[in-house]
CSV table of C-alpha atoms in Angstrom, one decimal:
chain,number,residue,atom,x,y,z
P,2,MET,CA,-32.3,-70.3,-14.7
P,3,ASN,CA,-32.7,-68.0,-11.7
P,4,SER,CA,-30.6,-64.8,-11.2
P,5,GLY,CA,-28.6,-66.3,-8.3
P,6,SER,CA,-27.2,-69.1,-10.3
P,7,LEU,CA,-26.5,-66.7,-13.2
P,8,VAL,CA,-24.5,-64.4,-10.9
P,9,GLY,CA,-22.7,-67.5,-9.5
P,10,TRP,CA,-21.8,-68.6,-13.0
P,11,LYS,CA,-20.5,-65.2,-13.9
P,12,LEU,CA,-18.5,-65.0,-10.7
P,13,HIS,CA,-17.1,-68.5,-11.4
P,14,GLY,CA,-16.2,-67.5,-14.9
P,15,SER,CA,-14.5,-64.4,-13.8
P,16,VAL,CA,-12.5,-66.3,-11.2
P,17,LEU,CA,-11.4,-68.8,-13.9
P,18,ILE,CA,-10.3,-66.1,-16.2
P,19,SER,CA,-8.4,-64.4,-13.4
P,20,VAL,CA,-6.6,-67.6,-12.5
P,21,ILE,CA,-5.7,-68.2,-16.1
P,22,ALA,CA,-4.4,-64.7,-16.5
P,23,VAL,CA,-2.2,-65.0,-13.4
P,24,VAL,CA,-0.9,-68.4,-14.4
P,25,ASN,CA,-0.1,-66.9,-17.9
P,26,ILE,CA,1.8,-64.0,-16.4
P,27,ILE,CA,3.8,-66.3,-14.1
P,28,TRP,CA,4.6,-68.6,-17.0
P,29,TRP,CA,5.7,-65.6,-19.1
P,30,MET,CA,8.0,-64.5,-16.3
P,31,ILE,CA,9.5,-68.0,-15.9
P,32,MET,CA,10.2,-68.4,-19.6
P,33,ILE,CA,11.7,-64.9,-19.9
P,34,ALA,CA,13.9,-65.8,-16.9
P,35,ALA,CA,14.8,-69.1,-18.7
P,36,ILE,CA,15.9,-67.1,-21.8
P,37,SER,CA,18.0,-64.7,-19.8
P,38,VAL,CA,19.6,-67.4,-17.6
P,39,GLY,CA,20.4,-69.5,-20.6
P,40,ALA,CA,21.8,-66.5,-22.6
P,41,THR,CA,24.0,-65.2,-19.7
P,42,HIS,CA,25.4,-68.6,-18.8
P,43,LEU,CA,26.1,-70.1,-22.3
P,44,GLY,CA,29.6,-71.4,-21.5
P,45,SER,CA,29.0,-72.0,-17.8
P,46,CYS,CA,28.2,-75.7,-17.9
P,47,PRO,CA,31.1,-77.8,-19.4
P,48,VAL,CA,29.7,-81.1,-18.0
P,49,GLN,CA,26.7,-80.6,-20.2
P,50,PRO,CA,26.9,-77.7,-22.5
P,51,MET,CA,23.4,-78.2,-23.8
P,52,ILE,CA,21.7,-77.1,-20.6
P,53,PRO,CA,22.0,-73.3,-21.2
P,54,ILE,CA,21.0,-73.8,-24.9
P,55,TYR,CA,18.1,-76.0,-23.6
P,56,LEU,CA,16.8,-73.2,-21.4
P,57,LEU,CA,17.2,-70.6,-24.2
P,58,VAL,CA,15.4,-72.6,-26.8
P,59,LEU,CA,12.7,-73.8,-24.4
P,60,GLY,CA,11.9,-70.2,-23.3
P,61,VAL,CA,11.8,-68.9,-26.9
P,62,SER,CA,9.7,-71.8,-28.2
P,63,MET,CA,7.2,-71.7,-25.3
P,64,LEU,CA,6.8,-67.9,-25.6
P,65,LEU,CA,6.3,-68.1,-29.4
P,66,SER,CA,3.8,-70.9,-28.8
P,67,LEU,CA,1.8,-68.8,-26.4
P,68,LEU,CA,1.8,-65.9,-28.8
P,69,LEU,CA,0.6,-68.1,-31.6
P,70,VAL,CA,-2.2,-69.5,-29.4
P,71,TYR,CA,-3.3,-66.0,-28.6
P,72,SER,CA,-3.2,-65.2,-32.3
P,73,VAL,CA,-5.4,-68.2,-33.1
P,74,ASN,CA,-7.9,-67.0,-30.6
P,75,ILE,CA,-7.9,-63.5,-32.0
P,76,TRP,CA,-8.2,-64.5,-35.7
P,77,GLN,CA,-11.5,-66.3,-36.0
P,78,GLY,CA,-11.3,-68.3,-39.2
P,79,GLY,CA,-9.5,-67.7,-42.4
P,80,VAL,CA,-6.1,-68.6,-43.8
P,81,VAL,CA,-4.1,-66.9,-41.1
P,82,ASN,CA,-6.0,-68.8,-38.4
P,83,THR,CA,-5.3,-72.1,-40.2
P,84,LEU,CA,-1.6,-71.3,-40.6
P,85,ALA,CA,-1.3,-70.2,-37.0
P,86,SER,CA,-3.0,-73.4,-35.8
P,87,ILE,CA,-0.7,-75.6,-37.9
P,88,LEU,CA,2.3,-73.7,-36.5
P,89,VAL,CA,1.0,-74.1,-33.0
P,90,VAL,CA,0.8,-77.9,-33.4
P,91,LEU,CA,4.3,-78.1,-35.0
P,92,LEU,CA,5.7,-75.8,-32.3
P,93,HIS,CA,4.1,-78.0,-29.5
P,94,ILE,CA,5.6,-81.1,-31.1
P,95,PHE,CA,9.0,-79.5,-31.2
P,96,THR,CA,8.8,-78.1,-27.7
P,97,LEU,CA,7.8,-81.5,-26.3
P,98,SER,CA,10.7,-83.2,-28.1
P,99,TRP,CA,13.1,-80.4,-26.9
P,100,PHE,CA,11.7,-80.8,-23.3
P,101,ILE,CA,12.3,-84.5,-23.3
P,102,ALA,CA,15.9,-84.0,-24.6
P,103,GLY,CA,16.5,-81.4,-22.0
P,104,THR,CA,15.2,-83.7,-19.3
P,105,VAL,CA,17.8,-86.3,-20.3
P,106,TRP,CA,20.6,-83.7,-20.3
P,107,ILE,CA,19.6,-82.3,-16.9
P,108,TYR,CA,18.9,-85.5,-15.0
P,109,ARG,CA,21.9,-87.4,-16.5
P,110,VAL,CA,24.3,-85.0,-14.8
P,111,TYR,CA,22.3,-84.7,-11.5
P,112,LEU,CA,24.2,-82.7,-8.9
P,113,PRO,CA,27.2,-81.5,-10.8
P,114,ASP,CA,30.2,-79.9,-9.1
P,115,ASN,CA,29.9,-76.2,-8.4
P,116,VAL,CA,33.6,-75.6,-8.4
P,117,PRO,CA,34.9,-74.0,-11.6
P,118,GLY,CA,37.6,-76.0,-13.3
P,119,ASP,CA,36.3,-79.4,-12.1
P,120,ALA,CA,35.5,-82.0,-14.8
P,121,ASP,CA,31.9,-82.2,-13.7
P,122,TYR,CA,31.4,-78.4,-13.3
P,123,CYS,CA,28.1,-76.6,-14.0
P,124,HIS,CA,27.2,-73.2,-12.7
P,125,ARG,CA,24.9,-73.6,-9.7
P,126,THR,CA,22.3,-71.0,-10.8
P,127,ILE,CA,21.8,-72.4,-14.3
P,128,TYR,CA,21.7,-76.1,-13.2
P,129,LEU,CA,19.3,-75.5,-10.4
P,130,PHE,CA,17.1,-73.3,-12.5
P,131,ALA,CA,16.9,-75.8,-15.3
P,132,PHE,CA,16.4,-78.7,-12.9
P,133,THR,CA,13.6,-76.8,-11.0
P,134,VAL,CA,11.7,-75.7,-14.2
P,135,THR,CA,12.0,-79.2,-15.8
P,136,THR,CA,10.8,-80.9,-12.6
P,137,VAL,CA,7.9,-78.5,-12.2
P,138,ILE,CA,6.8,-79.1,-15.8
P,139,TRP,CA,6.9,-82.8,-15.2
P,140,ILE,CA,4.8,-82.5,-12.1
P,141,PHE,CA,2.3,-80.3,-13.9
P,142,LEU,CA,2.1,-82.7,-16.9
P,143,SER,CA,1.6,-85.6,-14.5
P,144,MET,CA,-1.2,-83.8,-12.7
P,145,VAL,CA,-2.9,-83.0,-16.0
P,146,LEU,CA,-2.7,-86.6,-17.0
P,147,LEU,CA,-4.0,-87.8,-13.7
P,148,VAL,CA,-6.9,-85.3,-13.7
P,149,GLY,CA,-7.6,-86.2,-17.3
P,150,CYS,CA,-7.8,-89.9,-16.5
P,151,CYS,CA,-10.0,-89.3,-13.5
P,152,PHE,CA,-12.3,-87.1,-15.7
P,153,LEU,CA,-12.4,-89.8,-18.3
P,154,CYS,CA,-13.3,-92.5,-15.8
P,155,VAL,CA,-16.1,-90.3,-14.3
P,156,THR,CA,-17.4,-89.5,-17.7
P,157,CYS,CA,-17.5,-93.2,-18.7
P,158,CYS,CA,-19.2,-94.1,-15.5
P,159,LEU,CA,-21.8,-91.4,-15.9
P,160,ALA,CA,-22.4,-92.4,-19.5
P,161,LEU,CA,-22.9,-96.0,-18.5
P,162,GLY,CA,-25.4,-95.0,-15.8
P,163,ALA,CA,-27.2,-92.8,-18.3
P,164,ARG,CA,-27.3,-95.7,-20.8
P,165,GLU,CA,-29.5,-97.6,-18.3
P,166,ARG,CA,-31.9,-94.7,-18.1
P,167,LEU,CA,-31.9,-94.0,-21.9
P,168,LEU,CA,-32.0,-97.5,-23.3
P,169,PRO,CA,-34.0,-99.6,-20.8
P,170,GLU,CA,-34.6,-103.3,-21.6
P,171,ARG,CA,-38.2,-103.4,-22.7
P,172,GLU,CA,-40.4,-106.2,-24.1
P,173,ASP,CA,-42.3,-104.0,-26.6
P,174,SER,CA,-40.8,-103.0,-29.9
P,175,TYR,CA,-41.9,-99.3,-30.0
P,176,GLY,CA,-44.4,-99.8,-32.8
P,177,ALA,CA,-42.5,-102.2,-35.0
P,178,VAL,CA,-44.5,-104.7,-36.9
P,179,ASP,CA,-43.6,-108.4,-36.6
P,180,SER,CA,-42.8,-109.8,-40.0
P,181,CYS,CA,-44.3,-113.2,-39.1
P,182,ALA,CA,-47.7,-111.8,-38.1
P,183,GLY,CA,-49.0,-111.6,-41.6
P,184,ASP,CA,-48.5,-115.3,-42.4
P,185,VAL,CA,-51.4,-116.6,-40.4
């Protein structure tokens, strides 16, 4: 490997780390905002009172999940690492279930009234924040699924192409002895 490609790899790795750090910081800010918006507007959505609670619990569970993922990366091996990994998986399952429930609560009352006292009232800020965060997460999950499927297809196609080079159809048996040759 020449030094030019090594420098390019280090630059690529540092850019990737920087992007991950920026996305993490933005995600932390959004989840802290979700906690504060949910907590300050607990009784502000009579049409669906679970929306503020949804934001509050979603923010707390995602931040706790991020902290545990960081902990798993810090503790290399041991009982604490195993327990943290199990908690991360359980927390991810809970967060996904909670996210799906929140999606139902939010989209079921799409565009509620913004006038206090109406039967379909929900505070504009909390509803729009919950709607936007939920929609952005769905878009992100869809993109991850699409990219994952494309990656899987490309990997399968490359593996099939490599199979032709690695296992060519040959007439010889690579040194195997024919069992019928000794019967002459």
